[in-house]
CSV table of N, CA and C in Angstrom, one decimal:
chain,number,residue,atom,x,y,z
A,1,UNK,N,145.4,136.0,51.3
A,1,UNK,CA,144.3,136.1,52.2
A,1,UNK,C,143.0,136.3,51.4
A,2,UNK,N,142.2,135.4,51.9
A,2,UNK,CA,140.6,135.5,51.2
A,2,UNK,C,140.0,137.0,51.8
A,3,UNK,N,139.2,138.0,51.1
A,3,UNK,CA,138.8,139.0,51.1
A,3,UNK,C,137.3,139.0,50.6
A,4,UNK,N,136.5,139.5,51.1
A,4,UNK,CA,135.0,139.6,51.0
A,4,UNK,C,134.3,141.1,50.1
A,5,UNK,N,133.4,141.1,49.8
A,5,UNK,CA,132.6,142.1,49.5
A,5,UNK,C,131.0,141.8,50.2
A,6,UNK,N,130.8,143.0,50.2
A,6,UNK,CA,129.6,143.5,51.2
A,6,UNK,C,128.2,143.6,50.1
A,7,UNK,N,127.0,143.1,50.2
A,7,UNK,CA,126.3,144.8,49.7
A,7,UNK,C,124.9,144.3,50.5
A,8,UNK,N,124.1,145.3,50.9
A,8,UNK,CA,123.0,145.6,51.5
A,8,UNK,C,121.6,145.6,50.2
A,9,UNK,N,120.7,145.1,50.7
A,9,UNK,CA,119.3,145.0,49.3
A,9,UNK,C,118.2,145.4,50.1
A,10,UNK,N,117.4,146.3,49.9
A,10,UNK,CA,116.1,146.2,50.6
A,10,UNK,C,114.9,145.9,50.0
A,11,UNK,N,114.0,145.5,50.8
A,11,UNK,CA,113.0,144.7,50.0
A,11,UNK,C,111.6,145.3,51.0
A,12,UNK,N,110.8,146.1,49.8
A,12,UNK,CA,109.3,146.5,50.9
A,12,UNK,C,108.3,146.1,51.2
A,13,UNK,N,108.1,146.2,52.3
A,13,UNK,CA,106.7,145.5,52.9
A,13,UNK,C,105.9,144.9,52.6
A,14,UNK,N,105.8,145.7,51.0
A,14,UNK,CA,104.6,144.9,50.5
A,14,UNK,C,105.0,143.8,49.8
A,15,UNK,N,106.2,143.6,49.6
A,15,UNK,CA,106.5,142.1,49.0
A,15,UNK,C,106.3,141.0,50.3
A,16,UNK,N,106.6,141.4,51.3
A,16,UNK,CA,106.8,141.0,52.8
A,16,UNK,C,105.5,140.9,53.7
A,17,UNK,N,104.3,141.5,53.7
A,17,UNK,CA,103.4,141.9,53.9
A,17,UNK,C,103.1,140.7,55.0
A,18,UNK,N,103.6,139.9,55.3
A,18,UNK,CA,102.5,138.8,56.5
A,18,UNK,C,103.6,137.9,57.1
A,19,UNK,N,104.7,138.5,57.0
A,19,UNK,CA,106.1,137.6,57.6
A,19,UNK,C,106.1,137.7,58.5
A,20,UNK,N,106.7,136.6,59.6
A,20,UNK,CA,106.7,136.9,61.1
A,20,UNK,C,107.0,137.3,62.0
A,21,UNK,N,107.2,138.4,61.3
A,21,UNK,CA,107.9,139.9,61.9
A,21,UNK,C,106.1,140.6,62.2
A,22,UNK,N,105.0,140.4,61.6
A,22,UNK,CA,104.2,140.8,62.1
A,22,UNK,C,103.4,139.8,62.8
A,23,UNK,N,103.9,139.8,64.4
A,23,UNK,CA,103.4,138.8,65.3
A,23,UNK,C,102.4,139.8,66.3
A,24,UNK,N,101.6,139.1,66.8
A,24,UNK,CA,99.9,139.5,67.7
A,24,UNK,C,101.0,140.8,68.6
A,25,UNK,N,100.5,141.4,69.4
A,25,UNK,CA,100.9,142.1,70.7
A,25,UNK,C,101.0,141.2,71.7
A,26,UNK,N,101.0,139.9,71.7
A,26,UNK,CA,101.4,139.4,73.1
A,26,UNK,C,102.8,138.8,72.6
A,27,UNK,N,103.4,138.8,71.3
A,27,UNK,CA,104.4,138.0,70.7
A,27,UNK,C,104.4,136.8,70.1
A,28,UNK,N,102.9,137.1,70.1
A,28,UNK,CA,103.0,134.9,69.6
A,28,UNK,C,103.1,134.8,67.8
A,29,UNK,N,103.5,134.3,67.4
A,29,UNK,CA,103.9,133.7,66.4
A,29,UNK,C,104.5,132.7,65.8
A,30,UNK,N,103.7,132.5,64.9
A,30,UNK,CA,103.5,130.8,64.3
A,30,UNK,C,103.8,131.2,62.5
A,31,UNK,N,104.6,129.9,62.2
A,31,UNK,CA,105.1,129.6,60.7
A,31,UNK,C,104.0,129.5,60.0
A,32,UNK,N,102.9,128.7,60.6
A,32,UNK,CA,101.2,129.1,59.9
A,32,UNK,C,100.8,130.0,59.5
A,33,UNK,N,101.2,131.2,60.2
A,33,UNK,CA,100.8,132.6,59.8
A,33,UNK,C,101.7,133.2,58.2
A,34,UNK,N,102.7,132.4,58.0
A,34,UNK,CA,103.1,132.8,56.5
A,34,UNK,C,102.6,132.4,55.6
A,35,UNK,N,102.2,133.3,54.8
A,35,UNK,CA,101.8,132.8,53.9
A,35,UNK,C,102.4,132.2,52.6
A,36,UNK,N,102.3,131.0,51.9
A,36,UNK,CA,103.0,130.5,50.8
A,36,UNK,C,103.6,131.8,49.9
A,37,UNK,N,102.7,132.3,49.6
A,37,UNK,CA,103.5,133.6,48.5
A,37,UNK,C,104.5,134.4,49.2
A,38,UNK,N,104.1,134.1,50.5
A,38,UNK,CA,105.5,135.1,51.5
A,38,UNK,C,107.0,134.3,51.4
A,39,UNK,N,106.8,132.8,51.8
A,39,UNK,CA,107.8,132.2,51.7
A,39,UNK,C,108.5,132.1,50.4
A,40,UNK,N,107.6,132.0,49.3
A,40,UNK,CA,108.1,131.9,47.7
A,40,UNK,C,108.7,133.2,47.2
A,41,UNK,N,108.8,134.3,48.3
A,41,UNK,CA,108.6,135.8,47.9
A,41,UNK,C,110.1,136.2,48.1
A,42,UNK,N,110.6,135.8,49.6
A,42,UNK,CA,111.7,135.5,50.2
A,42,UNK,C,113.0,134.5,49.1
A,43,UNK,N,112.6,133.6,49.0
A,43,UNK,CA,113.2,132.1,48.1
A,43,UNK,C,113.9,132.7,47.0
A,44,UNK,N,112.3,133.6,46.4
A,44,UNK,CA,113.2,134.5,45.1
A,44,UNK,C,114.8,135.3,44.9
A,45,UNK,N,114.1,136.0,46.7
A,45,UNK,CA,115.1,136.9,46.8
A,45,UNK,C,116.0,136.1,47.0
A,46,UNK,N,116.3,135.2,48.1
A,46,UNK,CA,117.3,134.7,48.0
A,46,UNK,C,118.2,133.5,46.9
A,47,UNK,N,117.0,133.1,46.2
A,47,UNK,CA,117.7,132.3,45.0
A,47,UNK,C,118.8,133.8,43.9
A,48,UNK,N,118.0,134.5,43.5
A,48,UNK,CA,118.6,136.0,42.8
A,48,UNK,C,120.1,135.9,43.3
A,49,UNK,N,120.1,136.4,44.4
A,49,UNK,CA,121.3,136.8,45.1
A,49,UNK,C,122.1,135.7,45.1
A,50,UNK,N,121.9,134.6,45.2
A,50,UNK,CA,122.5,133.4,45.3
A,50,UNK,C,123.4,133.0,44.1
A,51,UNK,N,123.0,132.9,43.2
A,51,UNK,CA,122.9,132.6,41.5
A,51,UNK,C,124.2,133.8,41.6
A,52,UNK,N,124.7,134.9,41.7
A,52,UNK,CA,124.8,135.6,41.6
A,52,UNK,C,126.5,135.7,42.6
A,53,UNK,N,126.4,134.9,43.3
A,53,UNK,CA,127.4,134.5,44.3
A,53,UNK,C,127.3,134.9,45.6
A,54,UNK,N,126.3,136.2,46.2
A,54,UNK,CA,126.0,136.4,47.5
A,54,UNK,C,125.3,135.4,48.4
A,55,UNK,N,125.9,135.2,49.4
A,55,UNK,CA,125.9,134.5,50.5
A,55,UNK,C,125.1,135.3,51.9
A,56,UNK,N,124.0,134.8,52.2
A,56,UNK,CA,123.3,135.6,53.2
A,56,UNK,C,123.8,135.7,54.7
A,57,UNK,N,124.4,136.7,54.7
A,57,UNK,CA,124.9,137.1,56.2
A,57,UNK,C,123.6,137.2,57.0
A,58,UNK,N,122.6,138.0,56.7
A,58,UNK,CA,121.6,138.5,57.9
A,58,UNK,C,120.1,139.0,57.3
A,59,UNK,N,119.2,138.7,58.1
A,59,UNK,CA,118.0,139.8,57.3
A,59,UNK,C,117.5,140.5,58.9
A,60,UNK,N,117.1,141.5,58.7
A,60,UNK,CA,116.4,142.5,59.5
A,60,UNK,C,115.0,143.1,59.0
A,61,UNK,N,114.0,142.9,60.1
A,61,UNK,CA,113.0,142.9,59.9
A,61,UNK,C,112.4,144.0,60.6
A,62,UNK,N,111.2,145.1,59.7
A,62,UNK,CA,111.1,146.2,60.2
A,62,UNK,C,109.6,146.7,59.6
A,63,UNK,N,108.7,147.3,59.8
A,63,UNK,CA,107.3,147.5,59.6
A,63,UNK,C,107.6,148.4,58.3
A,64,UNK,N,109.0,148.7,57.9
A,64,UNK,CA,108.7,149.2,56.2
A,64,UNK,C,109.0,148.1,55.6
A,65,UNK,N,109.9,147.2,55.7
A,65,UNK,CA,109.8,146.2,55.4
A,65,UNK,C,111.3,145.2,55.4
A,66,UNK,N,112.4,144.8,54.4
A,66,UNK,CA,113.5,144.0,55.0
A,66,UNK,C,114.6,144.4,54.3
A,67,UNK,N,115.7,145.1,55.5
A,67,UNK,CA,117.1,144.4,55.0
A,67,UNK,C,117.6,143.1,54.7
A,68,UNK,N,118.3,143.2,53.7
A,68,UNK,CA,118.9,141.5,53.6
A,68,UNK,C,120.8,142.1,53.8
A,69,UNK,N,121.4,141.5,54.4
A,69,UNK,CA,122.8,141.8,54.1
A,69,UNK,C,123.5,140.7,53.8
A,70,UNK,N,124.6,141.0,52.7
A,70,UNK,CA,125.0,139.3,51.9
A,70,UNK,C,126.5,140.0,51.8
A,71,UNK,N,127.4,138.7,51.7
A,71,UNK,CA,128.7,138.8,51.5
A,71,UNK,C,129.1,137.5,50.0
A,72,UNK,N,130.1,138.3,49.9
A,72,UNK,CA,130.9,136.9,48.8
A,72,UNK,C,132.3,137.2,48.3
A,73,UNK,N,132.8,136.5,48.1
A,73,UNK,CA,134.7,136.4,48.0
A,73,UNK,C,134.7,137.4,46.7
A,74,UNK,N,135.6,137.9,47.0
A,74,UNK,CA,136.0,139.3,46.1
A,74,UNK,C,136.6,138.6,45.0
A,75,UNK,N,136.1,139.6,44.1
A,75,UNK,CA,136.5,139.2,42.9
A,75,UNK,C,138.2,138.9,42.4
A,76,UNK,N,138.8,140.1,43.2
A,76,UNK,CA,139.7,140.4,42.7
A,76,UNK,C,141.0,138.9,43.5
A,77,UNK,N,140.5,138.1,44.5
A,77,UNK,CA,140.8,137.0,44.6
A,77,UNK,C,140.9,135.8,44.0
């Protein structure tokens, strides 16, 4: 049986600073509003982790700034 491993990364605000998690008070939000270094900022993180064998289960988005949560086939398989 295939078996996984977990791990959680956080990443702060200020790498994150204008993602679309910070949308107007009426909820509007637009991919215009990222900025290129935001998206290239993300990419990193996720190329890192990638390279590396984590697979991105989820990201959660929060005014300090982002969980990412990743999985990948255990080693020991």
């Amino acid at each position: 049986m295939e078996t996984f491993e977990y791990a959680i990364t956080r990443h702060s605000a200020g790498e994150f600073a204008h993602l679309v998690y910070f949308c107007s008070d009426e909820g509007e939000c637009t991919l215009e509003q990222v900025p290129d270094a935001q998206s290239e900022a993300l990419l990193r993180v996720l190329n890192q982790q990638g390279a590396e064998g984590w697979e991105l289960v989820q990201l959660e988005f929060g005014k300090e700034g982002v969980l990412a949560f990743w999985k990948r086939k255990s080693k020991a398989d």
